[in-house]
XYZ file of C-alpha atoms in Angstrom:
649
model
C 9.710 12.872 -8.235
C 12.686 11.274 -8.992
C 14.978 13.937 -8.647
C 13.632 14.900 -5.314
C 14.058 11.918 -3.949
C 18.235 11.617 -4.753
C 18.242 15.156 -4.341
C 16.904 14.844 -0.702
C 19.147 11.629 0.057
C 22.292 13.651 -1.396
C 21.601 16.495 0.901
C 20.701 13.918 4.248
C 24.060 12.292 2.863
C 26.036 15.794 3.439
C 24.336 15.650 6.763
C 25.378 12.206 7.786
C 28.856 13.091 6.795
C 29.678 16.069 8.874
C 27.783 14.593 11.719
C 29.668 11.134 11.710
C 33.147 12.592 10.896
C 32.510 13.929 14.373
C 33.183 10.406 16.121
C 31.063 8.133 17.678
C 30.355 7.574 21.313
C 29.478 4.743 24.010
C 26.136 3.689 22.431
C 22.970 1.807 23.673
C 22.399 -1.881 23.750
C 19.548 -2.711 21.132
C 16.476 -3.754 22.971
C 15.743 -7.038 21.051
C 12.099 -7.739 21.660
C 11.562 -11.135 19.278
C 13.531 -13.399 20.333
C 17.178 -12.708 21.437
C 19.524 -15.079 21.539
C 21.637 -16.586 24.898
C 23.397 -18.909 26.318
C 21.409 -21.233 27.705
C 18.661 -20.937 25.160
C 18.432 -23.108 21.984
C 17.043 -21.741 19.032
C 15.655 -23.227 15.173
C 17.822 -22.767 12.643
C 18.646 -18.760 12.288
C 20.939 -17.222 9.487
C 22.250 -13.771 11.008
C 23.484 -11.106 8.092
C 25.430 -8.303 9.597
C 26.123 -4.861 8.967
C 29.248 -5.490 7.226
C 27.917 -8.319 5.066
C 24.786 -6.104 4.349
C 27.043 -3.030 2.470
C 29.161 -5.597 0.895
C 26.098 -7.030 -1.324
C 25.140 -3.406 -2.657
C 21.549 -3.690 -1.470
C 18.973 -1.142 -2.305
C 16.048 -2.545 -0.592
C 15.154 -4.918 2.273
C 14.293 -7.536 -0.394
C 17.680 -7.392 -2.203
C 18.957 -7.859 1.620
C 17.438 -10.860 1.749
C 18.768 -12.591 -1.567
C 20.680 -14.950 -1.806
C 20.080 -16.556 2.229
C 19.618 -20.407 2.197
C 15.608 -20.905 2.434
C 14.652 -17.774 1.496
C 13.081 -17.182 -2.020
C 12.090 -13.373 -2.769
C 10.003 -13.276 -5.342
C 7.330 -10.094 -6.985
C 4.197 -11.336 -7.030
C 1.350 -11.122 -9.359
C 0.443 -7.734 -7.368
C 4.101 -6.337 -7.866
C 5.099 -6.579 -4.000
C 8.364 -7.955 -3.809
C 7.711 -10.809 -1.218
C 10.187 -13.445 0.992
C 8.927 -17.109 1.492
C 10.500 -19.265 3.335
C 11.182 -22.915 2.196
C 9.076 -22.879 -0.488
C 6.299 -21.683 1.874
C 3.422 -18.903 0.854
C 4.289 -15.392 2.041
C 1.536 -14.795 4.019
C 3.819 -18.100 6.262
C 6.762 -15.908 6.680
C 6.137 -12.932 9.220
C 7.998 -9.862 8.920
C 9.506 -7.669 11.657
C 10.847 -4.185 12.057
C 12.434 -3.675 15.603
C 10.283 -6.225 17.329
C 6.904 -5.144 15.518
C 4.907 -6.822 12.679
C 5.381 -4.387 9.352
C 3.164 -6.649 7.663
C -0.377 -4.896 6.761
C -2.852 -7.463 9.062
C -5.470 -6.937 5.877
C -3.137 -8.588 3.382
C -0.688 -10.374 5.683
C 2.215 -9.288 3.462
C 4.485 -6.206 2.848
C 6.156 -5.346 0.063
C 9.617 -5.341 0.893
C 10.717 -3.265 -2.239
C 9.995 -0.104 -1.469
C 12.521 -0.033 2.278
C 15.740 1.276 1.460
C 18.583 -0.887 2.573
C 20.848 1.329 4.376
C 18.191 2.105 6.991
C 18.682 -1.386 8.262
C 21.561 -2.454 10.754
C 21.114 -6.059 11.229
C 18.795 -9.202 9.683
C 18.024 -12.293 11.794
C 15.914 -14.944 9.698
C 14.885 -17.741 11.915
C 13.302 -20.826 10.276
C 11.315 -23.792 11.751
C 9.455 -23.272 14.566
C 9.451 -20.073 15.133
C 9.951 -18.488 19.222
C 7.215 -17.855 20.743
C 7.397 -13.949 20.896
C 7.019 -13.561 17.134
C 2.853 -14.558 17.944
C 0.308 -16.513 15.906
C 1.189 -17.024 12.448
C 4.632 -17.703 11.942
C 4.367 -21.014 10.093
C 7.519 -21.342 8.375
C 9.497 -18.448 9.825
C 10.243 -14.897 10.277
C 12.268 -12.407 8.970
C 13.418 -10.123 11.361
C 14.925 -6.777 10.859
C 16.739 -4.374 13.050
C 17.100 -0.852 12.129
C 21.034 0.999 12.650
C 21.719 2.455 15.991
C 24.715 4.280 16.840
C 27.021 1.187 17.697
C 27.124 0.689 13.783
C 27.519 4.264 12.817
C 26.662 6.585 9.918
C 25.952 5.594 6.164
C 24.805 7.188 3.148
C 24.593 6.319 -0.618
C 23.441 7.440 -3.747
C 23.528 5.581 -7.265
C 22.428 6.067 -10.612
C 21.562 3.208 -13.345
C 20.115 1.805 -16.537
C 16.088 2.131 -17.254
C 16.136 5.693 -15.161
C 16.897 3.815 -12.009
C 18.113 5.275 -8.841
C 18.359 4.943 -5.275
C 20.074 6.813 -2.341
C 19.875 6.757 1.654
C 21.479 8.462 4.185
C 21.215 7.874 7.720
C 23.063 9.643 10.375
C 23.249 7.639 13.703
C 24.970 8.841 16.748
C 25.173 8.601 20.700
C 24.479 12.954 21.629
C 24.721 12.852 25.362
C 22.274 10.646 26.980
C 20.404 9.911 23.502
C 20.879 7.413 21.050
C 19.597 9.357 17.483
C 18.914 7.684 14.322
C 17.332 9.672 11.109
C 17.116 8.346 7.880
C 15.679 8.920 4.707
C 15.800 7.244 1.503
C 14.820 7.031 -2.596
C 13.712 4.135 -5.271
C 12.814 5.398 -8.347
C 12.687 3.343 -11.909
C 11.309 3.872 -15.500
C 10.669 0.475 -16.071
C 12.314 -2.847 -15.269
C 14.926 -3.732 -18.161
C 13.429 -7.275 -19.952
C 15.415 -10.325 -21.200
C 13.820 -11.448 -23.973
C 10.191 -11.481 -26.101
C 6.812 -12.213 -23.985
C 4.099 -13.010 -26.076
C 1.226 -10.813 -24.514
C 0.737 -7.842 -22.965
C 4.268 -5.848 -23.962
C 4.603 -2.751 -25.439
C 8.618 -2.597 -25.619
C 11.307 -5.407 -26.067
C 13.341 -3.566 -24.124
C 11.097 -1.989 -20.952
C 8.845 -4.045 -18.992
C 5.280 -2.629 -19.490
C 3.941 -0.474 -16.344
C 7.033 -1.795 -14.012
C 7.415 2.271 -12.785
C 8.378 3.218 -9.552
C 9.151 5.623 -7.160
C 9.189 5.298 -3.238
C 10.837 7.462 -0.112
C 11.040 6.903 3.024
C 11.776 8.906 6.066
C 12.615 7.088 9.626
C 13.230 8.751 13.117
C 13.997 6.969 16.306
C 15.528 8.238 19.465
C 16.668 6.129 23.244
C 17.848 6.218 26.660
C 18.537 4.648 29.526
C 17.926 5.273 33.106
C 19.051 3.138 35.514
C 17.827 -0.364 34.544
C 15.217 1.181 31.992
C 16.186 1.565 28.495
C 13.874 2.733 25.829
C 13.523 4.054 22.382
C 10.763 5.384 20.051
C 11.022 5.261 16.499
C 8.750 6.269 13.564
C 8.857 5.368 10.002
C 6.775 6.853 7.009
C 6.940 5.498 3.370
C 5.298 6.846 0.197
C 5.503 5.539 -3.272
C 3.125 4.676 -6.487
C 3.807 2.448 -8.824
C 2.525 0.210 -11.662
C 2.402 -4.028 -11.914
C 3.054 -5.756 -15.294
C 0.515 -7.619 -16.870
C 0.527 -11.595 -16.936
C 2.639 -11.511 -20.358
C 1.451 -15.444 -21.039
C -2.574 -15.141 -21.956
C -4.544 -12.523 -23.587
C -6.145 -9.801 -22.643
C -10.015 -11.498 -22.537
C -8.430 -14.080 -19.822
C -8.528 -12.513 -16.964
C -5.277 -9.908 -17.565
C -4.424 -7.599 -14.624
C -4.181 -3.724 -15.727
C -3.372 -2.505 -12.343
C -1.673 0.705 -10.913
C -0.982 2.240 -7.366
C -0.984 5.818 -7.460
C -0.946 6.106 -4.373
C 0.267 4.107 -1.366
C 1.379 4.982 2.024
C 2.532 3.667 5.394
C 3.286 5.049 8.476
C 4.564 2.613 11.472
C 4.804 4.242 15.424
C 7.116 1.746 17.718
C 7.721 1.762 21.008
C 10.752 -0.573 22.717
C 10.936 -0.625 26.379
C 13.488 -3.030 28.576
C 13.440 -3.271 32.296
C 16.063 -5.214 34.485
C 14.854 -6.890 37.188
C 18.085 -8.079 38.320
C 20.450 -10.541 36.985
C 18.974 -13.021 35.337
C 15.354 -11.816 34.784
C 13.785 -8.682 32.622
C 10.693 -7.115 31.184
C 10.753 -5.969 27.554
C 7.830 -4.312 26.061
C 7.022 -3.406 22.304
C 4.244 -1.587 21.244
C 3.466 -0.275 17.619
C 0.498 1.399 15.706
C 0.664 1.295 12.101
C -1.736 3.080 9.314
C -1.636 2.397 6.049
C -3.555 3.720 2.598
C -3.368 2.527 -1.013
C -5.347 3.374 -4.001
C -5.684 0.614 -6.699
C -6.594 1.958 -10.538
C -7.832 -1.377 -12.560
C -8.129 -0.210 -16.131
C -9.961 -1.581 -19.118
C -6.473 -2.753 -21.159
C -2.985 -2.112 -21.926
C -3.013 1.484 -22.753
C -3.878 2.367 -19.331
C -5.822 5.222 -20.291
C -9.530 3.912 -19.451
C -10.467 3.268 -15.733
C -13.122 0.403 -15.549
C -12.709 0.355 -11.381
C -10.810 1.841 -8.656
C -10.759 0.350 -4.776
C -9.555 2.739 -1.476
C -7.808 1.430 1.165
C -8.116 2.480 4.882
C -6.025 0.460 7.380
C -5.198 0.971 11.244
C -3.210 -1.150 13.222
C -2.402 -1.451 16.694
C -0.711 -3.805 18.917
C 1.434 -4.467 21.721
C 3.751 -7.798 22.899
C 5.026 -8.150 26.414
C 7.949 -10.701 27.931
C 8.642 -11.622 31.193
C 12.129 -13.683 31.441
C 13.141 -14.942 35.177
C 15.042 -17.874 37.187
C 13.111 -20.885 38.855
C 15.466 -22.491 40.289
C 17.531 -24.287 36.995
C 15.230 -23.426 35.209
C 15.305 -20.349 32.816
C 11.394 -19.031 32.446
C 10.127 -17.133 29.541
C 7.033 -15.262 28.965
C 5.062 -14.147 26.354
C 1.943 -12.021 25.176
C 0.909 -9.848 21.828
C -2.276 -8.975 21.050
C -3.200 -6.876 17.965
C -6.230 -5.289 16.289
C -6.850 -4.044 12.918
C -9.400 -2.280 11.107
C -9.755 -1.993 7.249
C -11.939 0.600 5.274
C -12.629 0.206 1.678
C -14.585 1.656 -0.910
C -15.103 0.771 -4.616
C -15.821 2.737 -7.711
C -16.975 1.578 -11.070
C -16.398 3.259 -14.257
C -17.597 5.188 -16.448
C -20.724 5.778 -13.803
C -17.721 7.333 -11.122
C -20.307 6.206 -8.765
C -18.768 4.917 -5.371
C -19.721 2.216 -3.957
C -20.584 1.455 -0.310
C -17.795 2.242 2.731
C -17.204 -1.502 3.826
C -15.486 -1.737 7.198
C -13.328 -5.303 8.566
C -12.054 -6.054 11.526
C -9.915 -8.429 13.001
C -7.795 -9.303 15.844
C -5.271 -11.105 16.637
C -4.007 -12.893 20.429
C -0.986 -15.196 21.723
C 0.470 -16.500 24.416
C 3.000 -19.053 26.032
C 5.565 -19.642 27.763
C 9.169 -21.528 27.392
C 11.833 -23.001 29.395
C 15.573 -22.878 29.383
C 17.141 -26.052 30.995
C 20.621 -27.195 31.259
C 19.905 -31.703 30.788
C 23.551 -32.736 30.998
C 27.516 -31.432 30.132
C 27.390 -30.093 26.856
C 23.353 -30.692 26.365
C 20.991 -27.550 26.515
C 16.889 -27.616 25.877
C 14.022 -25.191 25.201
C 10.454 -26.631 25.361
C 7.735 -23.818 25.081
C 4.228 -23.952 24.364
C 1.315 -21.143 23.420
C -2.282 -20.694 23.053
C -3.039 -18.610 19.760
C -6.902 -16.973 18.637
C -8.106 -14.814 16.055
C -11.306 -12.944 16.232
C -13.503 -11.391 13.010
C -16.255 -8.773 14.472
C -16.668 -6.576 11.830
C -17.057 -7.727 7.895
C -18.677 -5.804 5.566
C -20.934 -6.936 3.892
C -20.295 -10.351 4.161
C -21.197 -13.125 6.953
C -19.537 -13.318 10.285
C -17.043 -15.837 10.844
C -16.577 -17.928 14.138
C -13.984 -17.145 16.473
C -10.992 -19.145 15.911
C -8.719 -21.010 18.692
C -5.134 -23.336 18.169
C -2.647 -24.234 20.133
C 1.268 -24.349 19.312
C 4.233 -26.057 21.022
C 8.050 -26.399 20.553
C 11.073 -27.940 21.797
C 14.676 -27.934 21.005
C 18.337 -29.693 22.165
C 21.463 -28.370 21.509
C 24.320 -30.917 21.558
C 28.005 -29.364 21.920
C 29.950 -32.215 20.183
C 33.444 -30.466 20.211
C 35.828 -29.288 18.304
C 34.152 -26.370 16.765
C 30.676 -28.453 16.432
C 27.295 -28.354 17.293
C 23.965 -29.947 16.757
C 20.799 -28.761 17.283
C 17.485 -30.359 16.377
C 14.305 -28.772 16.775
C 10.395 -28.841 15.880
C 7.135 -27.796 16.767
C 3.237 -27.413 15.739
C 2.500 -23.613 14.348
C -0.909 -22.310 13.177
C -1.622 -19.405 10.785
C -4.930 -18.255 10.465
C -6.404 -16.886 6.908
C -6.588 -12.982 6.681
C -9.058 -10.828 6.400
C -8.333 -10.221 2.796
C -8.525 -13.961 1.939
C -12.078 -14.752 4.066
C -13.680 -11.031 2.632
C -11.639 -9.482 -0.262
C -12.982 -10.131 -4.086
C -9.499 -7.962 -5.217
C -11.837 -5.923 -7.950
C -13.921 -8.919 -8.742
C -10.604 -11.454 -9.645
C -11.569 -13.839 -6.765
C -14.837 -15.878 -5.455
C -15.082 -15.980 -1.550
C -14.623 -19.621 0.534
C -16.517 -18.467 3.934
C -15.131 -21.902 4.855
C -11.448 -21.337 4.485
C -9.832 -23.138 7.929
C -6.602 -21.991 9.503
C -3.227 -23.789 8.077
C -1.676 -25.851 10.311
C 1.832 -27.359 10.171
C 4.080 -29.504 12.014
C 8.103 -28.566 11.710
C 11.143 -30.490 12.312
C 15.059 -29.582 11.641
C 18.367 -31.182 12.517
C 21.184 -28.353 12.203
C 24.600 -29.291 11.948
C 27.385 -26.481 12.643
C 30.779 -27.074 12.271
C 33.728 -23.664 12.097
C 37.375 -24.212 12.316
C 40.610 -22.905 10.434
C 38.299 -20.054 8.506
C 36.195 -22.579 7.283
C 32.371 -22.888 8.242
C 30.349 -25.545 7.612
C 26.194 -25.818 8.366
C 23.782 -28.390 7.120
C 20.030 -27.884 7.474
C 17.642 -31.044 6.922
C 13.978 -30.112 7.446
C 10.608 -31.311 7.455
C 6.948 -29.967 7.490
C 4.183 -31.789 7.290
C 1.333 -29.116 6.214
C -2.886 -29.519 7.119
C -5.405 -27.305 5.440
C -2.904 -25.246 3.356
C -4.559 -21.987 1.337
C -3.769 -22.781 -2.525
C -5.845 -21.379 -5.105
C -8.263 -23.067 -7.797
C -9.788 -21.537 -11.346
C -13.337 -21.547 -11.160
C -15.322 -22.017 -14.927
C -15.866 -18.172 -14.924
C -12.295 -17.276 -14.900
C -12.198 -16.371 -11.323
C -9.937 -17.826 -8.781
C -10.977 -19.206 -5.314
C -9.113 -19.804 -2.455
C -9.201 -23.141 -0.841
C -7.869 -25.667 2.018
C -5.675 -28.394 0.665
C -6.086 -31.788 2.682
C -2.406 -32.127 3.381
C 0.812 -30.844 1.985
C 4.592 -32.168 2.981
C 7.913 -30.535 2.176
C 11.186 -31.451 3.099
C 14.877 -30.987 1.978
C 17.994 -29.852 3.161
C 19.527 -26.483 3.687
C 23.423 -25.788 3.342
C 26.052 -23.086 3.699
C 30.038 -23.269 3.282
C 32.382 -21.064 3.723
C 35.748 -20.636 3.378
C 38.797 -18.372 4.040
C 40.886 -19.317 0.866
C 43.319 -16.511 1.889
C 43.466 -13.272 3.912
C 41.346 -11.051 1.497
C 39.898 -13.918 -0.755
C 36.399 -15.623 0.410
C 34.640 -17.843 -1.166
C 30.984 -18.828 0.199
C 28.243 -21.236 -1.789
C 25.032 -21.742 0.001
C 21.538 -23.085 -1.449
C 18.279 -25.652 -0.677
C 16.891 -28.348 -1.876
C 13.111 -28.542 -1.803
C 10.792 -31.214 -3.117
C 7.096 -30.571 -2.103
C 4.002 -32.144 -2.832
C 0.291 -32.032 -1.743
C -1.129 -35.089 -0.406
C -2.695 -37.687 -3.138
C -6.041 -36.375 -3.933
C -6.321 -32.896 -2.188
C -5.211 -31.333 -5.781
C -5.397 -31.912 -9.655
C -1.449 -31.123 -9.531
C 0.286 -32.763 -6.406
C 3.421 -30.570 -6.851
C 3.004 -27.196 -5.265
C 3.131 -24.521 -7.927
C 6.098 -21.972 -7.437
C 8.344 -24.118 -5.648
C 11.765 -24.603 -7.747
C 13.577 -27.971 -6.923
C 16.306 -26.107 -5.901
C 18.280 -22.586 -4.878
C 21.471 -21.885 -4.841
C 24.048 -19.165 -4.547
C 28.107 -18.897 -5.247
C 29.890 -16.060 -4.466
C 33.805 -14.952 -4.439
C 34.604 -12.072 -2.641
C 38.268 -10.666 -2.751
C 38.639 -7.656 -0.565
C 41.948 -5.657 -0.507
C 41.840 -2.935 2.471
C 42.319 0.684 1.530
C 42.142 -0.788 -2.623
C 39.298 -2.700 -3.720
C 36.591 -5.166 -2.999
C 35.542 -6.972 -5.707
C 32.321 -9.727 -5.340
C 30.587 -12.265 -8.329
C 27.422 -13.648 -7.533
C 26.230 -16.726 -9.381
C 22.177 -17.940 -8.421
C 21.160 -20.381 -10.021
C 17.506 -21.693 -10.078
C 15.977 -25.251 -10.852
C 13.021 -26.402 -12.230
C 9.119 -25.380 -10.831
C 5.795 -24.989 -11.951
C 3.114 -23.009 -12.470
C -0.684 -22.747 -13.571
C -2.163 -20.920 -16.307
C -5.118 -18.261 -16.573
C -7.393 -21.708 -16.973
C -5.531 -23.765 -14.585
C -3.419 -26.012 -16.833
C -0.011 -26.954 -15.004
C 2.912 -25.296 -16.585
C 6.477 -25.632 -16.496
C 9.044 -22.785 -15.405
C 12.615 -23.911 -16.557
C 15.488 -23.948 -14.689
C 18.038 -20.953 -14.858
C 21.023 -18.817 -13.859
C 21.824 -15.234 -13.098
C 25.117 -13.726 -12.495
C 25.879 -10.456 -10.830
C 29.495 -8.461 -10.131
C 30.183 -6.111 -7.419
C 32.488 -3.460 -6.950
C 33.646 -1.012 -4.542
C 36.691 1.388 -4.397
C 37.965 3.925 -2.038
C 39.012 7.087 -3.044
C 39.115 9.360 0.488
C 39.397 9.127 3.763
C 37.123 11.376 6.908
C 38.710 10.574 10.283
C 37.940 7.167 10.454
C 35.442 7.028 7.485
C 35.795 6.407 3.326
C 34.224 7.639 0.665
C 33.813 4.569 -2.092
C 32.749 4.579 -5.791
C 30.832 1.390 -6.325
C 29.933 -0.542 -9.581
C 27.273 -3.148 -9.478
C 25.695 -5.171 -12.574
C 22.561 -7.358 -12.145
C 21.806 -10.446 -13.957
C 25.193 -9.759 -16.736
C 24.006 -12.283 -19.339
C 20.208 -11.088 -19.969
C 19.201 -14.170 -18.340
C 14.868 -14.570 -18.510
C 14.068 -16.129 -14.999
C 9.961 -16.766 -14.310
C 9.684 -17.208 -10.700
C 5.601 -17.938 -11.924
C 4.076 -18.352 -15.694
C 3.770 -14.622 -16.948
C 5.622 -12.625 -14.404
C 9.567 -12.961 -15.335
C 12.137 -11.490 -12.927
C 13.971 -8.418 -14.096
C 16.717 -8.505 -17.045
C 20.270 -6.905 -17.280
C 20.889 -3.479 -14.876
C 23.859 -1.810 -14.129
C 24.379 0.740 -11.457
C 27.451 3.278 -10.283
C 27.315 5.403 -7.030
C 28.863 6.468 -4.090
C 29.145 5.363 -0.456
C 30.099 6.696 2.816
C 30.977 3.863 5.063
């Protein structure tokens, strides 16, 4: 499977090639659904990663995108989905977007962001705080927002080769034909095994190969747009396959509680619909509407050889949703309006082994609604506002067999000033009240008998508050990011005297620190940048045996040095460096994960030129010095990897 994969991407790369060599016309302006920026609108604190910064960090999926962005942890979790969190938040609190719709699966809340090629993406917008309110209910700590490539930012295509049988390639040809805006895609991630720095003392085979850590994932996306008159539009589809294995918790035995899990088989397919109508001016309708379906197959097996099956659990999802904005004038007032709804429906059926006797069909269902409203005003020279407020529900009318679960109501508000101070600075403090409301997978799913079910489990509430600080002058850029949240009812989990985990609602939670980014033009090719957070969270006194929230490192930080000569080289280090967090064990001792450092080298060279385009060979090592980094007790982040390929910019 490998080999068809880069074999397809090299072929698509051809494509992409002869295509874009052809030139690039007049394209379309992106119809940004969640939340686009303007003028006289004041936003949280955002971090926006273009194209250009996108290819320069080598990325081969939308989680490696997202590395190294202050706030943002991405993690794998104890499932193997490679997950973003947002200030130390859970993932299920950061919302994920894919040209205005949700990609995460509504069953699990989450997505796993590591099997998206890279290439296929043409912008990132992270937005932290209180989120706008087009992004819906339950963006409590922020979203992640991503933007596929349109013809303004042309053609692209890789392929690379590394160490442990990895590979990845993409190719994706985008150009204005005519009237139409195209954009296909398709891409490739395939591994043996993740490399591994350093001896676990359970569950490992190899010294070398992390046990069951295969992959391999492709990807195929197809989106076309138009404009007439003052109606632009564009329809997209995407389609993802892969299987894969998860490593096994390498810190307890097998008799506590060990995960032997594989995917053989999962698959998503994601319909979107973008529609933008002017109205004049100063006021517009924009329209998204998506349908996703989605189908995995989990094998649990009976121990590390992976050989006996003692369960297997088939998933059935199908998703559909729709959000609608209404921006106008009244009178100095700029008006903003906002609606989603969204139902899902999950299928699943279990079968125990050795029997092979499947259990019953269970069917959930669960739906989601939002709406609010928020208003642009201009209070004074050089002082801008945005106050909005929404109205957010959740509904549960089908679930299995377990017991129905009330219909669930909250209401969210938001406000924001913007204070020009001057000479390249601005402040800009913000907060609000969000809501997220527990899955269906949390309230109904026993994940092949690992957790005990809280029919109690209350929606998480939080309140937010930031004070930004930019500052840019003489090719130096300066932003500092304070923050608060002050958390009610947070999900954590608890080990029960049978081994099994439960969910449950911690009384209070609060988390604050400070975000920061510099940086600075040290000459005309040479750039340095250092960016990280510090986080300190605790749960309130009593609500938890351990008042300090597992998984939550006291601090994040990246330094990088980029030297780019034009037509010769670009060369980039990366140092990350992690602090101190902790975790719990299979019987729910506390834990400590030590602090630690990575370091990873770029490199990229042209070698020929089409028309306007180059053809680069690029160098990349991950994690050089073999560094062993546990984002959570058992589960340590991947060793040394190097990688060569080729790129057409």
């Amino acid at each position: 499977m490998s080999r068809r994969i880069l074999g397809a991407c090299a072929v698509a790369g051809h494509a992409a090639l002869a295509i874009g060599a052809a030139g690039a016309q007049p394209s379309l302006p992106p119809i940004t659904v969640t939340a686009p920026a303007a003028p006289v609108r004041v936003l949280p604190p955002q971090t926006i990663v273009t194209i250009d910064e996108l290819v320069d960090r080598q990325p081969r999926s939308l989680a490696d995108v997202l590395r190294g962005i202050a706030g943002v942890t991405v993690r794998a979790n104890s499932r193997g989905e490679t997950v973003a969190r947002i200030r130390g938040a859970e993932e299920r609190q950061t919302q994920v977007f894919l040209d205005g719709a949700p990609l995460a699966v509504p069953w699990d809340g989450r997505i796993d962001l590591g099997l998206l090629p890279a290439g296929l993406i043409g912008d990132l917008r992270v937005v932290k705080g209180a989120a706008p309110i087009e992004y819906g209910a339950n963006t409590v700590a922020g979203v992640v927002d991503f933007q596929t490539r349109q013809s303004s930012q042309g053609s692209f295509a890789h392929l690379e080769a590394g160490s442990r049988g990895s590979g990845s390639g993409s190719a994706v040809l985008a150009e204005k034909l005519g009237p139409i805006d195209l954009t296909l895609a398709g891409g490739g991630i395939t591994r043996d095994a993740e490399p591994l720095a350093g001896a676990l003392p359970f569950n490992q085979i190899s010294n070398a190969r992390r046990t069951n850590t295969d992959l391999d994932a492709s990807s195929l996306f197809a989106a076309l747009g138009t404009s007439i008159g003052d109606v632009r539009v564009r329809a997209s589809v995407l389609r993802v396959d892969s299987q894969r294995g998860i490593a096994p918790e390498s810190d307890r035995p097998s008799d506590a509680g060990v995960r032997y899990w594989r995917y053989p088989e999962i698959a998503l397919t994601q319909a979107t619909l973008n529609l933008a109508v002017a109205l004049g001016s100063r006021s517009e309708i924009k329209a998204v509407a998506w349908h996703q379906d989605f189908g995995q197959t989990i094998e649990q097996y009976r121990d590390l050889s992976y050989t006996t099956l003692r369960r297997t659990q088939v998933d059935d999802d199908s998703t559909t949703g729709a959000r609608l904005t209404l921006t106008h004038d009244l009178g100095p007032v700029h008006l903003r309006w906002a609606a989603s709804a969204q139902s899902s429906t999950h299928r699943q059926v279990e079968t125990d082994f050795p029997s092979a006797r499947a259990g019953p069909r269970l069917t959930y269902r669960q739906a989601l609604y939002s709406a609010g409203v928020e208003a642009d005003a201009r209070i004074a020279p050089g002082i801008r506002a945005t106050l909005g407020a929404a109205y957010d529900a959740v509904e549960n009318p089908l679930t299995g067999d377990k017991p129905r679960q009330p219909s669930l109501q909250a209401g969210a508000a938001s406000g924001a000033l913007r204070f020009d101070l001057g000479d390249g600075a601005m402040l800009t403090v913000s907060g609000g009240r969000r809501t997220r409301f527990p899955t269906a997978r949390e309230l109904f799913g026993e994940a092949l008998g690992r957790f005990a079910l809280n029919p109690d489990l209350r929606p998480e509430q939080a309140w937010l508050v930031d004070a930004e600080l930019q500052w840019g002058r003489y090719g130096l850029a300066v932003s500092v990011n304070p923050f608060l949240i002050r958390s009610h009812d947070t999900l954590a989990q608890r080990v029960l005297a049978d081994g099994r985990r439960q969910r449950f609602n911690l009384a209070g939670a609060t988390s604050y620190g400070i975000d920061a980014r510099i940086a600075h033009d040290l000459a005309a090719n040479l750039r340095f940048e250092l960016s990280g957070t510090l986080l300190r969270a605790r749960a309130n006194a009593g609500s938890a045996p351990v008042r300090r929230l597992p998984q939550r490192p006291s601090f994040e930080g990246l330094a990088v040095i980029d030297w780019n000569v034009a037509e010769r080289f670009d060369l980039r280090a990366e140092l990350r460096a992690v602090g101190k967090a902790i975790d719990f064990d299979a019987g729910g001792g506390r834990v400590t994960l030590p602090a630690a450092a990575e370091l990873a080298l770029r490199a990229a060279i042209p070698f020929a030129r089409l028309g306007s385009h180059q053809l680069l060979l690029t160098f990349a090592v991950d994690n050089v010095t073999d560094a062993q980094i546990f984002p959570q007790a058992g589960l340590p982040s991947p060793g040394r990897l190097w990688r060569v390929g080729l790129r057409f910019d």
